[in-house]
mmCIF file with all atom_site columns, C-alpha atoms in Angstrom:
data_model
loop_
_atom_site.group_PDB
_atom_site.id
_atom_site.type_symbol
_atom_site.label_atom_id
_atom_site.label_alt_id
_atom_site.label_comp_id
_atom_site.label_asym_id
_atom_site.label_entity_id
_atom_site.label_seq_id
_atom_site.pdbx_PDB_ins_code
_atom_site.Cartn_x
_atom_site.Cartn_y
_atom_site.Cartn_z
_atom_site.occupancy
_atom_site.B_iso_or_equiv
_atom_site.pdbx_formal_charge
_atom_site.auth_seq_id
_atom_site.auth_comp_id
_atom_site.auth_asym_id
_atom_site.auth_atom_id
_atom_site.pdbx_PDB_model_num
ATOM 1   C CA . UNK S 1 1   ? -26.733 47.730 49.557 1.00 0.00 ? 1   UNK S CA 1
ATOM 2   C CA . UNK S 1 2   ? -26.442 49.964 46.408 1.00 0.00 ? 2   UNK S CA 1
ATOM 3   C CA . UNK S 1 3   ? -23.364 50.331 44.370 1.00 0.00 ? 3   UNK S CA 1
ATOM 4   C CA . UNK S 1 4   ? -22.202 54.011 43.080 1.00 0.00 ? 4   UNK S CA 1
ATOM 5   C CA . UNK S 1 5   ? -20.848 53.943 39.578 1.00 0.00 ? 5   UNK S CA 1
ATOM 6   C CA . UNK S 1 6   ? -22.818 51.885 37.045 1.00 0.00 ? 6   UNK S CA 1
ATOM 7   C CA . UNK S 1 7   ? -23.239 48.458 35.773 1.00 0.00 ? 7   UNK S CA 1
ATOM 8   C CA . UNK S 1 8   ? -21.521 46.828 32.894 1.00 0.00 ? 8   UNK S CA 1
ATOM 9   C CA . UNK S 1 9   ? -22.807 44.940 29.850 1.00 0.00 ? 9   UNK S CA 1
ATOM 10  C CA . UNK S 1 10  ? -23.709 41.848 29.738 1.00 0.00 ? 10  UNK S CA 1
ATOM 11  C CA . UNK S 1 11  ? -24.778 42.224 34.075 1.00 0.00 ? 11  UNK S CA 1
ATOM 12  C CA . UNK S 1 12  ? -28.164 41.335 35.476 1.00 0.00 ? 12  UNK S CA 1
ATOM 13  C CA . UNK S 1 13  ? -29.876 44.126 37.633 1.00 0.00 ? 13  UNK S CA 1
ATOM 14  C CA . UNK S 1 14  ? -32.965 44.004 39.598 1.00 0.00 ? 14  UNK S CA 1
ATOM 15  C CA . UNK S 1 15  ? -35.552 46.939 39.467 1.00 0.00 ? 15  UNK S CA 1
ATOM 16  C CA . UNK S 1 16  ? -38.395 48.706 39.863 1.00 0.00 ? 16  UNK S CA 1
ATOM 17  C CA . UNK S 1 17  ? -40.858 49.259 37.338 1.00 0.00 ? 17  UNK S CA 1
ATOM 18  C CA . UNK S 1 18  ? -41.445 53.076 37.481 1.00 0.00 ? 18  UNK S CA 1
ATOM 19  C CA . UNK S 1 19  ? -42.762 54.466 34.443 1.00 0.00 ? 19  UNK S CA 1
ATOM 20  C CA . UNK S 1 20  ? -44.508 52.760 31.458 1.00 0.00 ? 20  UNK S CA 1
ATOM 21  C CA . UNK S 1 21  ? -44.972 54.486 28.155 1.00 0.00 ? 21  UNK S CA 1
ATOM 22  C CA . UNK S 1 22  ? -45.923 53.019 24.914 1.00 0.00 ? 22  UNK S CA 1
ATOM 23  C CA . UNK S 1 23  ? -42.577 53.290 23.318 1.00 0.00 ? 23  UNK S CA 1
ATOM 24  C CA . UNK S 1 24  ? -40.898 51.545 26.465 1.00 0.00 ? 24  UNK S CA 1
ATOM 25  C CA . UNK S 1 25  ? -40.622 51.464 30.464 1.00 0.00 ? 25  UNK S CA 1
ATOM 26  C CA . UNK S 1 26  ? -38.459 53.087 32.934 1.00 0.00 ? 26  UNK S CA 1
ATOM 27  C CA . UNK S 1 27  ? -36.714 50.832 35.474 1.00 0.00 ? 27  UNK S CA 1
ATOM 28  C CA . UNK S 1 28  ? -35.337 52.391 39.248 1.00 0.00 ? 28  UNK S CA 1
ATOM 29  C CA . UNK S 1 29  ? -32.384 50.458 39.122 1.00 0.00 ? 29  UNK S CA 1
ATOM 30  C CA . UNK S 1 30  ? -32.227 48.946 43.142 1.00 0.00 ? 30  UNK S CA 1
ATOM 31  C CA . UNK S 1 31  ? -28.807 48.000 43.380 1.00 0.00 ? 31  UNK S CA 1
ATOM 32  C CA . UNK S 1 32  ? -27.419 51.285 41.675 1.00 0.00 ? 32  UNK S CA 1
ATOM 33  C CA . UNK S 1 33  ? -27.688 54.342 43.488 1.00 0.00 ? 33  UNK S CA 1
ATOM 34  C CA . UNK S 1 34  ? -30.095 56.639 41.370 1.00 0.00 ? 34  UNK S CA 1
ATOM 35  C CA . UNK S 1 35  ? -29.847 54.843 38.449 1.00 0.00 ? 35  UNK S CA 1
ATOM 36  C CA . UNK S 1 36  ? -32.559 54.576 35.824 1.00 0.00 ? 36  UNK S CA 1
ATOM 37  C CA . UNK S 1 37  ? -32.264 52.464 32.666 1.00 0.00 ? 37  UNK S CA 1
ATOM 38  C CA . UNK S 1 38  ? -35.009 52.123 29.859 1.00 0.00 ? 38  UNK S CA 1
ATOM 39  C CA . UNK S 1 39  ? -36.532 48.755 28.603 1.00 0.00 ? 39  UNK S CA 1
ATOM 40  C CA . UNK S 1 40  ? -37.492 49.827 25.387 1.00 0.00 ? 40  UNK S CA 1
ATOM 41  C CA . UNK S 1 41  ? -40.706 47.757 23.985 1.00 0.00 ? 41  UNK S CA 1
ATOM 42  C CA . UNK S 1 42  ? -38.636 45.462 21.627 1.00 0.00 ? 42  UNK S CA 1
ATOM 43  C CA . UNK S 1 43  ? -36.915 44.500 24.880 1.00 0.00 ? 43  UNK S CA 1
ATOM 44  C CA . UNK S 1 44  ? -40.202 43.709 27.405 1.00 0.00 ? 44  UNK S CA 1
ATOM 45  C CA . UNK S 1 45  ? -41.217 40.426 25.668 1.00 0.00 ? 45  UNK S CA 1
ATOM 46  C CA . UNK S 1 46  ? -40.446 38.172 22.936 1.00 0.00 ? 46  UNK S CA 1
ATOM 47  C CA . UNK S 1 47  ? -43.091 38.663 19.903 1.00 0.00 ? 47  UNK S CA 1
ATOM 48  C CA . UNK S 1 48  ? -44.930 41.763 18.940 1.00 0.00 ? 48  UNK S CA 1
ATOM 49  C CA . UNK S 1 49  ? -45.925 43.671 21.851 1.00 0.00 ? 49  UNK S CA 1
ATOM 50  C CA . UNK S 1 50  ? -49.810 45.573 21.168 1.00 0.00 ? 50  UNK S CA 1
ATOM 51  C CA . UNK S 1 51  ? -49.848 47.289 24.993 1.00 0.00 ? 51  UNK S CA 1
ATOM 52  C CA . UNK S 1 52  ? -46.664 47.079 27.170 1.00 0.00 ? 52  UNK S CA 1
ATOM 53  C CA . UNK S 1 53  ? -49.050 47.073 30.281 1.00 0.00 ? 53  UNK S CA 1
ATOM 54  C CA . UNK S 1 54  ? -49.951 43.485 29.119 1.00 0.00 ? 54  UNK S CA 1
ATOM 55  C CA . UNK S 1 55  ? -46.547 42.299 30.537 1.00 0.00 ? 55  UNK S CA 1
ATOM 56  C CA . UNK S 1 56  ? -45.431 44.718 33.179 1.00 0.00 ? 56  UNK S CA 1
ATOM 57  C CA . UNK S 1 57  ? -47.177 46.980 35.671 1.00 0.00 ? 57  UNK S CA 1
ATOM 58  C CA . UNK S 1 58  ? -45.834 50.164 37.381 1.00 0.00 ? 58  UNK S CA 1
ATOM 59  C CA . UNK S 1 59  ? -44.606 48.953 41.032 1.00 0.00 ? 59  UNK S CA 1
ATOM 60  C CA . UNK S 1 60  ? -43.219 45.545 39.843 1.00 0.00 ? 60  UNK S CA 1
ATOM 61  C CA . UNK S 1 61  ? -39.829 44.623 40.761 1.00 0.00 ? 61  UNK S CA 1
ATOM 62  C CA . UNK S 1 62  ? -38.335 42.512 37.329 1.00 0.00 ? 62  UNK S CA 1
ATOM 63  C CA . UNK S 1 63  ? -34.771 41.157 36.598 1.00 0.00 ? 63  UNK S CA 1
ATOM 64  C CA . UNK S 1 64  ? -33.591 42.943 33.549 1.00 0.00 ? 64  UNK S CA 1
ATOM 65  C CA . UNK S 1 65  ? -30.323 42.109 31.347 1.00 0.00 ? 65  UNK S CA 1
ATOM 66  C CA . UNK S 1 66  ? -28.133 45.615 30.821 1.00 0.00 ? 66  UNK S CA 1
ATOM 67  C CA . UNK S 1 67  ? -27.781 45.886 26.601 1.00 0.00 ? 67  UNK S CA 1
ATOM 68  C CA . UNK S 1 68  ? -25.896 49.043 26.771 1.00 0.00 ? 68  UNK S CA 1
ATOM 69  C CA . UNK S 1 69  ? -24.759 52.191 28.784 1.00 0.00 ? 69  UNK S CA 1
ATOM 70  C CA . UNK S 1 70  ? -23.946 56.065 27.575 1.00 0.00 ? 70  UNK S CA 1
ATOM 71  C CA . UNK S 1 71  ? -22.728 57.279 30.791 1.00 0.00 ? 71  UNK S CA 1
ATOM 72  C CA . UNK S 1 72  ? -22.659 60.913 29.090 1.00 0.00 ? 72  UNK S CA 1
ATOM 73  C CA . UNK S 1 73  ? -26.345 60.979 28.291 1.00 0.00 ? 73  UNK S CA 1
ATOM 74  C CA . UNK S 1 74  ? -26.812 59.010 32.016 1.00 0.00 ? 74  UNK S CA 1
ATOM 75  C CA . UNK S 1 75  ? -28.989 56.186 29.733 1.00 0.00 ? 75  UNK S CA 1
ATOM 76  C CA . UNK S 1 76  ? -28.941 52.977 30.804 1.00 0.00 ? 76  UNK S CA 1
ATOM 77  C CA . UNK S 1 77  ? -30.722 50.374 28.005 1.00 0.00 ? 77  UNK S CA 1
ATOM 78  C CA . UNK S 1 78  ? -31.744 47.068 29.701 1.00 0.00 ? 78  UNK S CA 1
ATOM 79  C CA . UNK S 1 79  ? -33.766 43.809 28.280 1.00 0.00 ? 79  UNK S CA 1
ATOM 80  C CA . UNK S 1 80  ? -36.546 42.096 29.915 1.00 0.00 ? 80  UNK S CA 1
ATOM 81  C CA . UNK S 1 81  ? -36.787 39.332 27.828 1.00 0.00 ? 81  UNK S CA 1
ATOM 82  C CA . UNK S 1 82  ? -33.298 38.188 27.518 1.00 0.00 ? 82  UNK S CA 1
ATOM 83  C CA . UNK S 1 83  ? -33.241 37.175 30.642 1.00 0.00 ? 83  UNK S CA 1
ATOM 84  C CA . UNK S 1 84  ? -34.792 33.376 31.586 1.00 0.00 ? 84  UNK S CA 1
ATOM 85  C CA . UNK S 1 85  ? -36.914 31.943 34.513 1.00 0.00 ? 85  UNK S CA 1
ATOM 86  C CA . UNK S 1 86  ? -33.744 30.524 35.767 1.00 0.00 ? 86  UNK S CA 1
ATOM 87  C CA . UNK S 1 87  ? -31.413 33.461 36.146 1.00 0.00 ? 87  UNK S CA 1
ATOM 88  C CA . UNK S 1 88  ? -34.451 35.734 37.213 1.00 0.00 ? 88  UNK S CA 1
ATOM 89  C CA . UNK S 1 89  ? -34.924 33.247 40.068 1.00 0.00 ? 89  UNK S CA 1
ATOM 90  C CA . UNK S 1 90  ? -31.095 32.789 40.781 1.00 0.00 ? 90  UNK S CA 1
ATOM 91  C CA . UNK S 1 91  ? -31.076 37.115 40.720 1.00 0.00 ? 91  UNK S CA 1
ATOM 92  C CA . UNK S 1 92  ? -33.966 37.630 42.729 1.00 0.00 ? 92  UNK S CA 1
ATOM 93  C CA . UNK S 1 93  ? -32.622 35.331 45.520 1.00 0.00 ? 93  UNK S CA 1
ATOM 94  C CA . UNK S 1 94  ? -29.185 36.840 45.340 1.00 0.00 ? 94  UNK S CA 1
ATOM 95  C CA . UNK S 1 95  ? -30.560 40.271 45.723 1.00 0.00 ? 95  UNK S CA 1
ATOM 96  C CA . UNK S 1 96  ? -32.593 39.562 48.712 1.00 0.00 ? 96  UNK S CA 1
ATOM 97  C CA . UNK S 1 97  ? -29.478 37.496 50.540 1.00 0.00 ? 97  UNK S CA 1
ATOM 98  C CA . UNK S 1 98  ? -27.751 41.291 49.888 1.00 0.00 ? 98  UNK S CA 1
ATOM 99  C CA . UNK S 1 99  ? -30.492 42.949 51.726 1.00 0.00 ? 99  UNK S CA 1
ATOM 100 C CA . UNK S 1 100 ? -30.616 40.818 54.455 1.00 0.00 ? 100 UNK S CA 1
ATOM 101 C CA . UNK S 1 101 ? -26.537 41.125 54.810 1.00 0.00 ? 101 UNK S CA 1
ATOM 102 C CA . UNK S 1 102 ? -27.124 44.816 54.825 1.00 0.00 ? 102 UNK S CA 1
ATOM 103 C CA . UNK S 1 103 ? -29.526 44.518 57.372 1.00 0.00 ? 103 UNK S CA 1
ATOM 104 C CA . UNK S 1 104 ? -27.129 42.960 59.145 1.00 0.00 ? 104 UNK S CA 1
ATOM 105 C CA . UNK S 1 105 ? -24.317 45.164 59.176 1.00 0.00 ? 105 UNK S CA 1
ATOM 106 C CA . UNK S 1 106 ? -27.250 47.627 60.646 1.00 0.00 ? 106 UNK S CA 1
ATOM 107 C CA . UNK S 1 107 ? -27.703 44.700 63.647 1.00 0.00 ? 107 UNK S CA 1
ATOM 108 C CA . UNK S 1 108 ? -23.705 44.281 63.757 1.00 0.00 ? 108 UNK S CA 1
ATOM 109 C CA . UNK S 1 109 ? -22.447 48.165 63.641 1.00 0.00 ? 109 UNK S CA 1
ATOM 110 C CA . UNK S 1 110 ? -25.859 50.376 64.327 1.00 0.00 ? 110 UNK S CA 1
ATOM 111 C CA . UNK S 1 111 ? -27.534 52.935 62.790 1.00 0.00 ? 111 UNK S CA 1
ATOM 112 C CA . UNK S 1 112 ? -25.198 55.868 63.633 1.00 0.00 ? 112 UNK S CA 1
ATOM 113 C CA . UNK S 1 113 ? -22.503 53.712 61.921 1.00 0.00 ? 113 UNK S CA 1
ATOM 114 C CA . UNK S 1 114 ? -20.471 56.488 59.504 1.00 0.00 ? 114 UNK S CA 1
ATOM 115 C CA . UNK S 1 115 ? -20.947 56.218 55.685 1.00 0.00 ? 115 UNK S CA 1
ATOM 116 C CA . UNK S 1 116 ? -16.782 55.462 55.380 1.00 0.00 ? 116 UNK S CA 1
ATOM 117 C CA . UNK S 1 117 ? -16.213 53.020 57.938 1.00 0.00 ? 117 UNK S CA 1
ATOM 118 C CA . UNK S 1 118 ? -19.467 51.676 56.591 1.00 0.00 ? 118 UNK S CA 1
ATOM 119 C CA . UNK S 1 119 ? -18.148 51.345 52.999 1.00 0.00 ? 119 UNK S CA 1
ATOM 120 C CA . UNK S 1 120 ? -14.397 50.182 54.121 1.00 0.00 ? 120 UNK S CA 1
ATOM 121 C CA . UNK S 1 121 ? -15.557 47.666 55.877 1.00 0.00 ? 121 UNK S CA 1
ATOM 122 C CA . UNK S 1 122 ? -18.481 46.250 53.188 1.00 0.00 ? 122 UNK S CA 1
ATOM 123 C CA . UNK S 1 123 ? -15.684 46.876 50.348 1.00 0.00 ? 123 UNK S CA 1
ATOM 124 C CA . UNK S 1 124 ? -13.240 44.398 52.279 1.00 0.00 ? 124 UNK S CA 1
ATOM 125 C CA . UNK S 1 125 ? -15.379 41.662 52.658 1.00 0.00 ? 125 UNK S CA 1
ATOM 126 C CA . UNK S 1 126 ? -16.576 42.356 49.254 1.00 0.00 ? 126 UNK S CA 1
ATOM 127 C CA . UNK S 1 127 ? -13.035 41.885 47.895 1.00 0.00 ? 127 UNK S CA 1
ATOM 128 C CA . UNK S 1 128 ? -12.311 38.690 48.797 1.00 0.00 ? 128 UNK S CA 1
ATOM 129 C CA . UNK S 1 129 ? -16.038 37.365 49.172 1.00 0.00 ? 129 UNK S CA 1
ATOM 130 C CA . UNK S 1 130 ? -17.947 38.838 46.293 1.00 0.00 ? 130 UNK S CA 1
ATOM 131 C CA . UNK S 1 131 ? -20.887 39.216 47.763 1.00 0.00 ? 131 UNK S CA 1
ATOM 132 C CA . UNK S 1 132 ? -21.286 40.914 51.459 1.00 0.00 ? 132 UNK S CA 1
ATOM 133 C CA . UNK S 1 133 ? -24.169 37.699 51.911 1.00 0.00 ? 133 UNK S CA 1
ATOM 134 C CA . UNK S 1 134 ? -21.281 34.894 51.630 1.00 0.00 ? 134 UNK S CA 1
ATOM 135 C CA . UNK S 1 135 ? -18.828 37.043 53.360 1.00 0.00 ? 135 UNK S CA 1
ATOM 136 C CA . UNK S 1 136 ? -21.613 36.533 56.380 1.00 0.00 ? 136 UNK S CA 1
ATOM 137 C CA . UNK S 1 137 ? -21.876 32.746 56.216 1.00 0.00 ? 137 UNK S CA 1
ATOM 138 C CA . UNK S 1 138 ? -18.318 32.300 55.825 1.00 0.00 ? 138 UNK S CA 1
ATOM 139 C CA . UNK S 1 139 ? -18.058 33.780 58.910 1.00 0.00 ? 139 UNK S CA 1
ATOM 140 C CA . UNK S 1 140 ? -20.914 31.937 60.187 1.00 0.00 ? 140 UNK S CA 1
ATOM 141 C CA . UNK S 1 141 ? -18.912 28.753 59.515 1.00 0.00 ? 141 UNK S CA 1
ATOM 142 C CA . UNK S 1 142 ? -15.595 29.544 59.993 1.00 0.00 ? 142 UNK S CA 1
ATOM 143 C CA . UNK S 1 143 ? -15.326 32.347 62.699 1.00 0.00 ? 143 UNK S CA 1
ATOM 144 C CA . UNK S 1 144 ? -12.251 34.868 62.300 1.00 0.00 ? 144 UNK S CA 1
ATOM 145 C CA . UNK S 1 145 ? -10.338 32.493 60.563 1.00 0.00 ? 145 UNK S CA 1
ATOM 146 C CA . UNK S 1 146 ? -12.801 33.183 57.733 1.00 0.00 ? 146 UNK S CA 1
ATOM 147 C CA . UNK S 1 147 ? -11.959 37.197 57.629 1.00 0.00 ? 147 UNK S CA 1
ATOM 148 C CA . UNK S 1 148 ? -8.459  36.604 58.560 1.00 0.00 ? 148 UNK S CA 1
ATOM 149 C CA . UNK S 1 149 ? -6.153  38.607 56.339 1.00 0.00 ? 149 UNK S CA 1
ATOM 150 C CA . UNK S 1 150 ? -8.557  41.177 55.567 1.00 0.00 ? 150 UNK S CA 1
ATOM 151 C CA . UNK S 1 151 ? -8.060  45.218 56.255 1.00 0.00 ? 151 UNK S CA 1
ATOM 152 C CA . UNK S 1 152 ? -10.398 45.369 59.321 1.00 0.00 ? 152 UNK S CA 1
ATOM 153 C CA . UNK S 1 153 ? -10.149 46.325 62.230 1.00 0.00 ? 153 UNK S CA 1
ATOM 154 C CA . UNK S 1 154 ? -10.028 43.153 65.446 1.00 0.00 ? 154 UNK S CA 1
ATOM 155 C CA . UNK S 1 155 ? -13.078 44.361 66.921 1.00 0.00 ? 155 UNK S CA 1
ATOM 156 C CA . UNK S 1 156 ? -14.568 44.833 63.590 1.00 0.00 ? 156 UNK S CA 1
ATOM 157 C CA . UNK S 1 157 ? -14.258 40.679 62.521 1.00 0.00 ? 157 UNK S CA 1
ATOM 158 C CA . UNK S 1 158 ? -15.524 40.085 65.987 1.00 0.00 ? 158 UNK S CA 1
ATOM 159 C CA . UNK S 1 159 ? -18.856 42.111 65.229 1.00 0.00 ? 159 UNK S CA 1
ATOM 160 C CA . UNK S 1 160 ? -19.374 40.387 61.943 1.00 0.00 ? 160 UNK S CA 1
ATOM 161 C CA . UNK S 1 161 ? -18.674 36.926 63.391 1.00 0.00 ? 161 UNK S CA 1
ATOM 162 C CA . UNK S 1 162 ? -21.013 37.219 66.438 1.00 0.00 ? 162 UNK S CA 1
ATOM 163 C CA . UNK S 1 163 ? -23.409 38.699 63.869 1.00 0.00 ? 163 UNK S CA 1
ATOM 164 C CA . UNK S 1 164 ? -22.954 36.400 61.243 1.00 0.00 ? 164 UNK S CA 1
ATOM 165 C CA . UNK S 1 165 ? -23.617 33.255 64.009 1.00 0.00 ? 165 UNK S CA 1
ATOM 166 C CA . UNK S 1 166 ? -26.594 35.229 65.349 1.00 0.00 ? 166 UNK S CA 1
ATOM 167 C CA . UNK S 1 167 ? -28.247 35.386 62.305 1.00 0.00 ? 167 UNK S CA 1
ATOM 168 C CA . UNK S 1 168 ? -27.075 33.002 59.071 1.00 0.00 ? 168 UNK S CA 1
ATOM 169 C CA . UNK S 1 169 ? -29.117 29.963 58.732 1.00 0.00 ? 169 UNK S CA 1
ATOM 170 C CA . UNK S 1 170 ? -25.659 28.032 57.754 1.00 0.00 ? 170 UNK S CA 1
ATOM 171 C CA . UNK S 1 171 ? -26.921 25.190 54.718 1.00 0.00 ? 171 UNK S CA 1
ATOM 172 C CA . UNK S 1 172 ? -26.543 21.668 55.241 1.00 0.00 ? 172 UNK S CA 1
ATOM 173 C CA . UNK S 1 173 ? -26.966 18.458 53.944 1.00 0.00 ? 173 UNK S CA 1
ATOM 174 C CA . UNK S 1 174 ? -27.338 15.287 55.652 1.00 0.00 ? 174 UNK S CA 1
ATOM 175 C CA . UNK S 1 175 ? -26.199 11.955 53.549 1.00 0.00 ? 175 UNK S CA 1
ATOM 176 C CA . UNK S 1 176 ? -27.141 8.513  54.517 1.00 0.00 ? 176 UNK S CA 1
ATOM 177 C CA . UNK S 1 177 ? -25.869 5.367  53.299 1.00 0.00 ? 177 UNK S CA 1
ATOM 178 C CA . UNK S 1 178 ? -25.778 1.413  53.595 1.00 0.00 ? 178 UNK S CA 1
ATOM 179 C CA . UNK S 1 179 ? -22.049 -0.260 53.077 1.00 0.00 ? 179 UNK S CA 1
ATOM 180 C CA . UNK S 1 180 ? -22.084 -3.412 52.025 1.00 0.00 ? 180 UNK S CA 1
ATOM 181 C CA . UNK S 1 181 ? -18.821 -5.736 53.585 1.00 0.00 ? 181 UNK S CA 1
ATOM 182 C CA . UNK S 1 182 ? -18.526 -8.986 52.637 1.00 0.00 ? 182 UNK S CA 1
#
């Protein structure tokens, strides 16, 4: 799914590597409709940089940290290298559960769904879920109860809950134990 509008400060964004100069490189932001923000060669890597191709090649998808945004001169300045193993890992993994739950609202709804009913119903699981991923294995878990409340249609929950159970691999743990009684 990509967002319209832009991202704020501070937020980590996943991209493409599209354009490498030597005074930077130019990232395809993939959760931002056409979005483009710069890593500028201070930002790639800690230390001093002598080619930027050393640590990033065109094509490569890399979790960036967003330093700043000018939305009047549409310039989006991101950091490579503020950003850790850990959050690029935790990042990665959240954008790909978002583009499997957007490839299941293709399963759930179908292709010829329409871009509003599309949005109104992604925006009110999004509300109270955060993410359109957990709003899937909530209903995966819970059935309607899960999306009760929310400003969708009856047959609309239904859809996502059938989906949801079709598809969610729902996580589980199993714990084992010895008592003791005496």
């Amino acid at each position: 799914m990509q967002y319209t509008g832009w991202p704020e400060p501070g937020e980590l964004v996943v991209g493409k590597v599209d354009d490498i100069e030597d005074f930077g490189v130019f990232v395809e932001l993939e959760e931002y409709e056409s979005k483009r923000g710069l890593v500028h060669v201070s930002e790639v890597a800690s230390g001093w940089i002598k080619n930027v191709r050393d640590h990033v090649t065109e094509g490569s998808t890399v979790v960036a940290k967003v330093l700043e945004i000018d939305e009047e001169a549409q310039q989006i300045d991101l950091s490579i290298k503020d950003v850790n193993e850990h959050q690029r890992k935790d990042k990665i993994q959240e954008w790909k559960n978002e583009q499997k739950a957007d490839a299941w609202m293709t399963v759930a709804f179908g292709e010829d769904l329409s871009n509003e009913r599309y949005r109104a119903i992604v925006t009110a699981l999004i509300a109270e879920f955060e993410t359109l991923y957990d709003a899937f294995e909530a209903a995966a878990i819970h059935g309607t109860e899960a999306l009760d409340g929310l400003d969708l249609r009856d047959d609309d929950v239904d859809t996502v809950v059938e989906t949801a159970r079709e598809n969610v691999s729902v996580p589980y743990v199993t714990v084992t134990g010895y008592v003791d009684l005496r």
